[in-house]
PDB file of C-alpha atoms in Angstrom:
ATOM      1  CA  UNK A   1     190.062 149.383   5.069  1.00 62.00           C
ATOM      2  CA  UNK A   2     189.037 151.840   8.010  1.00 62.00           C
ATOM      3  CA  UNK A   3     187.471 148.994   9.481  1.00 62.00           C
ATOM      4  CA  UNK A   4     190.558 146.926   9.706  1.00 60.00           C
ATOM      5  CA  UNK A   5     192.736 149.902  10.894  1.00 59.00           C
ATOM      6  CA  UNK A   6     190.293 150.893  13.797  1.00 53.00           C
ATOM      7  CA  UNK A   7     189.798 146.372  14.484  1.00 54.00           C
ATOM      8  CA  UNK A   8     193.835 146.490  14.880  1.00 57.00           C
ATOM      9  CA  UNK A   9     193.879 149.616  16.956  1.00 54.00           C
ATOM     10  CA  UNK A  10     190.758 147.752  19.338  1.00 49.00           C
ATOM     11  CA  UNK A  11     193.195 145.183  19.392  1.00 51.00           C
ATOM     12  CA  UNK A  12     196.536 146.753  20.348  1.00 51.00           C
ATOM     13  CA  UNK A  13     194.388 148.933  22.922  1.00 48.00           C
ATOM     14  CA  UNK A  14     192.732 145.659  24.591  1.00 50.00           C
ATOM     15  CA  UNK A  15     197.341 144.506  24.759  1.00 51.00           C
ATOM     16  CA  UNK A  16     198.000 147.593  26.266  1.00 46.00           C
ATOM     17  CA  UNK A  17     194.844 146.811  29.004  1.00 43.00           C
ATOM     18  CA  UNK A  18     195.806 143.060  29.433  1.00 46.00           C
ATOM     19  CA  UNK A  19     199.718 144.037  30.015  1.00 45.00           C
ATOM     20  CA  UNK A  20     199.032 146.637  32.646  1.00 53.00           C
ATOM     21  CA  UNK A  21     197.041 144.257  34.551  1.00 53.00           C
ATOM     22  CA  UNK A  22     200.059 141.754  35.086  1.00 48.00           C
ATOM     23  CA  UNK A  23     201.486 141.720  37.958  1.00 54.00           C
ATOM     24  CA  UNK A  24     204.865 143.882  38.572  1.00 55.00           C
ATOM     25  CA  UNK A  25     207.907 142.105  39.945  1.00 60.00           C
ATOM     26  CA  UNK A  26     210.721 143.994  41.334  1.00 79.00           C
ATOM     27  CA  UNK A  27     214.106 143.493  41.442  1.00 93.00           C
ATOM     28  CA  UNK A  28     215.664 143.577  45.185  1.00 96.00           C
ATOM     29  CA  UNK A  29     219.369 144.630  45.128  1.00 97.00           C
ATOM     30  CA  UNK A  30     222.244 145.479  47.888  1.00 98.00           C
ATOM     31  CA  UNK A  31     224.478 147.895  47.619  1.00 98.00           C
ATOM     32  CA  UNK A  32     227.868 148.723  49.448  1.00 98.00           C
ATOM     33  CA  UNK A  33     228.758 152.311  49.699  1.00 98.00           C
ATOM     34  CA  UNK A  34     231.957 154.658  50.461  1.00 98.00           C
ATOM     35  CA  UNK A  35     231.555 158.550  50.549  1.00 98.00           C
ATOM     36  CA  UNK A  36     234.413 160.833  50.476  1.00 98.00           C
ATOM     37  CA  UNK A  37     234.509 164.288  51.428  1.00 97.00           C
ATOM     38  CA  UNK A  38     233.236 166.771  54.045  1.00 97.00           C
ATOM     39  CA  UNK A  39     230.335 164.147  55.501  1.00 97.00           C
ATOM     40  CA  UNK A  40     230.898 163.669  58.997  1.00 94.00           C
ATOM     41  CA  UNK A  41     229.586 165.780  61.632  1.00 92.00           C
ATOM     42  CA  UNK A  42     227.140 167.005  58.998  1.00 94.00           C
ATOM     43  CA  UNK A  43     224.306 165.120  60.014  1.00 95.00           C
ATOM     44  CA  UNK A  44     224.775 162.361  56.818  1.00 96.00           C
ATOM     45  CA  UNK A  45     224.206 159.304  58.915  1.00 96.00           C
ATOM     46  CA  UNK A  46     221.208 160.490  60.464  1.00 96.00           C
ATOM     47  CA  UNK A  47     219.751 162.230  56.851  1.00 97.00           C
ATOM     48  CA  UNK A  48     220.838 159.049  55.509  1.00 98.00           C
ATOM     49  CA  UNK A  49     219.093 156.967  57.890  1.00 98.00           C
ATOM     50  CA  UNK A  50     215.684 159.416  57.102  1.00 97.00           C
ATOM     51  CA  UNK A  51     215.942 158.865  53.443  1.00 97.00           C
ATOM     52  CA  UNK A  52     216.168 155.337  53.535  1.00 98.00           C
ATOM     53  CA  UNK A  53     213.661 154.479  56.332  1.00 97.00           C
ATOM     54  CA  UNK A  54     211.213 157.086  53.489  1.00 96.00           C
ATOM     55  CA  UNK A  55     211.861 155.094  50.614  1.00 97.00           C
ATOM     56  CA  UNK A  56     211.876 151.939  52.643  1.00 97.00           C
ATOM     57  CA  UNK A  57     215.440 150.733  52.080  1.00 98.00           C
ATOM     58  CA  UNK A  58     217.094 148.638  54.639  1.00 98.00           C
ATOM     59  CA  UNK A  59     220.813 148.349  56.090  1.00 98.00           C
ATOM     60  CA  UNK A  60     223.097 150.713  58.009  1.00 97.00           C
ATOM     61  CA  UNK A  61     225.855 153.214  57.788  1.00 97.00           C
ATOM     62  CA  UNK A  62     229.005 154.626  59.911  1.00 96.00           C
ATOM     63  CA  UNK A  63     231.575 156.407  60.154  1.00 96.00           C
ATOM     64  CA  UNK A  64     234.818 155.261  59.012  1.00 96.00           C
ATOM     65  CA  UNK A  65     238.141 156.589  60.924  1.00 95.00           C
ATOM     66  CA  UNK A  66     239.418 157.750  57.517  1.00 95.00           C
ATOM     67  CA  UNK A  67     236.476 160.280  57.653  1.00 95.00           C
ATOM     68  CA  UNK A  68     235.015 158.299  55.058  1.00 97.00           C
ATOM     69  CA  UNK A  69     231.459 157.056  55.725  1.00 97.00           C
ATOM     70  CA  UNK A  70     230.465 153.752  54.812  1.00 97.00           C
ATOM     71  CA  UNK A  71     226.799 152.212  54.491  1.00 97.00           C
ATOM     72  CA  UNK A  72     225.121 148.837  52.912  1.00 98.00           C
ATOM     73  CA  UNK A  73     221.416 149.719  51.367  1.00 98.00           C
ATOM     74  CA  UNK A  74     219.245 146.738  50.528  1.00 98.00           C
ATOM     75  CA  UNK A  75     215.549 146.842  48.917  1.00 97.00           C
ATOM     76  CA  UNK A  76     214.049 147.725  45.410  1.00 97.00           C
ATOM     77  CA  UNK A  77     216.607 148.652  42.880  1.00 97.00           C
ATOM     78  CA  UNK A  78     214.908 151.918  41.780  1.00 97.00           C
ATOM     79  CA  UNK A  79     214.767 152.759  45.867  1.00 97.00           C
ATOM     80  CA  UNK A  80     218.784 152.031  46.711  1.00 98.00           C
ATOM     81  CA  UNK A  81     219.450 154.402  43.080  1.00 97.00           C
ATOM     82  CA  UNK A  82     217.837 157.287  44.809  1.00 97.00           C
ATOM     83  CA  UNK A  83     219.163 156.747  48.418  1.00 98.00           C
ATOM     84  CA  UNK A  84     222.529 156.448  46.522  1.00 98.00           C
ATOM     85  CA  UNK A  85     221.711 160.004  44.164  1.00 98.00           C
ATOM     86  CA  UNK A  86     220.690 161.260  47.676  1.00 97.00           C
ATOM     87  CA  UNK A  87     224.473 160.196  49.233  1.00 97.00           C
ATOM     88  CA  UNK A  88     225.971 162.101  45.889  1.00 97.00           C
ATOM     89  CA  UNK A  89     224.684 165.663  47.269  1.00 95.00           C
ATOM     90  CA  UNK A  90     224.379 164.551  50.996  1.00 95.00           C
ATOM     91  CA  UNK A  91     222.414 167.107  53.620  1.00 95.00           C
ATOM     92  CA  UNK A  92     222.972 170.671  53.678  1.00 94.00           C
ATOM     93  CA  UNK A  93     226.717 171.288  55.100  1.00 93.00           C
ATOM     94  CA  UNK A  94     228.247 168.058  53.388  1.00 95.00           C
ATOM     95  CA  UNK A  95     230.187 168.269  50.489  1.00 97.00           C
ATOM     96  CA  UNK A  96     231.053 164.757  48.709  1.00 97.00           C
ATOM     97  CA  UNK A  97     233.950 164.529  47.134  1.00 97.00           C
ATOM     98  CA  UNK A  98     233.851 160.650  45.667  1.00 97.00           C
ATOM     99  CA  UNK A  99     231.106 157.845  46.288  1.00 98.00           C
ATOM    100  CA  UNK A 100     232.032 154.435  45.365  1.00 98.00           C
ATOM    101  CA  UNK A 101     229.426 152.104  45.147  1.00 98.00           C
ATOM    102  CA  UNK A 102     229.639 148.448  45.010  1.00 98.00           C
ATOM    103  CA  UNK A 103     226.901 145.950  43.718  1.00 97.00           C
ATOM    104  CA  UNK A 104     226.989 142.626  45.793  1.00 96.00           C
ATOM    105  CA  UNK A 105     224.187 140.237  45.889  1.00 95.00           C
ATOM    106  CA  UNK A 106     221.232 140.839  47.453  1.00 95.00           C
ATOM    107  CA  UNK A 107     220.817 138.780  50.898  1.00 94.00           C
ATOM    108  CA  UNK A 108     217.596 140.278  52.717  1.00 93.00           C
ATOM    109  CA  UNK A 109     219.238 139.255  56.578  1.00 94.00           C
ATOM    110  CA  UNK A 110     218.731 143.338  57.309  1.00 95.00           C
ATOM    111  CA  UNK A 111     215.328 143.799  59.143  1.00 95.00           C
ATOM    112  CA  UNK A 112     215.655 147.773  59.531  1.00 97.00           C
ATOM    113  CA  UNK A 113     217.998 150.735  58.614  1.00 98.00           C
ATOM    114  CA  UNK A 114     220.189 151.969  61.600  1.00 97.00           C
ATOM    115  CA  UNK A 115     223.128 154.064  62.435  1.00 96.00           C
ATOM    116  CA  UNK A 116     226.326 151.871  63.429  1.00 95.00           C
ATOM    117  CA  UNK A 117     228.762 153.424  66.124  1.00 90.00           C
ATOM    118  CA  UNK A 118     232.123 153.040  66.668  1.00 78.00           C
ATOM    119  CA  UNK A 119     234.831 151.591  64.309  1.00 69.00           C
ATOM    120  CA  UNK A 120     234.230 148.203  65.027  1.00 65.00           C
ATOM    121  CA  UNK A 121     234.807 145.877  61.913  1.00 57.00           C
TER     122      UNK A 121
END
């Protein structure tokens, strides 16, 4: 009986082995972003841009002539959540009101993260 108990815990350890040897696949994801509230001329782009280029998310954000600022973040899922839980608190001197984020599909055309100027759309 112990024997059989200890054979199946041998057993479930050597699952628990094979499964952390598989490879991991992640799951790439873009997201489209709108943040409301005290963010401009509070050094959000350029925190923004810090975060992302850290956690090595690609895309770009502006400012939006509504004082809005918008950005598009592209890369690993669980990267784009935190830049995103990063643009719900924003840099010391913002204060975000509303972030709407929208899920599109990822595309992968972005080859860096920049700052966009100007309201050109």
């Amino acid at each position: 009986m112990e024997r059989d108990r200890l054979k199946r815990k041998l057993i479930n350890l050597n699952r628990v082995i094979f499964l952390e040897n598989l490879p991991v696949t992640t799951m790439k994801v873009r997201a489209h972003v709108f943040v409301t509230g005290r963010v401009q001329g509070v050094f959000f782009r350029s925190q923004t841009e810090h975060e992302a280029e850290r956690r090595g998310v690609k895309g770009w954000i502006r400012n939006l002539p509504d004082s809005r600022v918008e950005a598009v973040f592209e890369g690993e899922k669980e990267s784009v959540d935190r830049l995103i839980e990063f643009c719900k608190r924003g840099p010391p001197g913002a204060r975000v009101a509303k972030i709407d984020v929208f899920w599109e599909s990822y595309v992968g055309d972005l080859e860096e993260f920049k700052i966009k100027y100007g309201y050109r759309f």
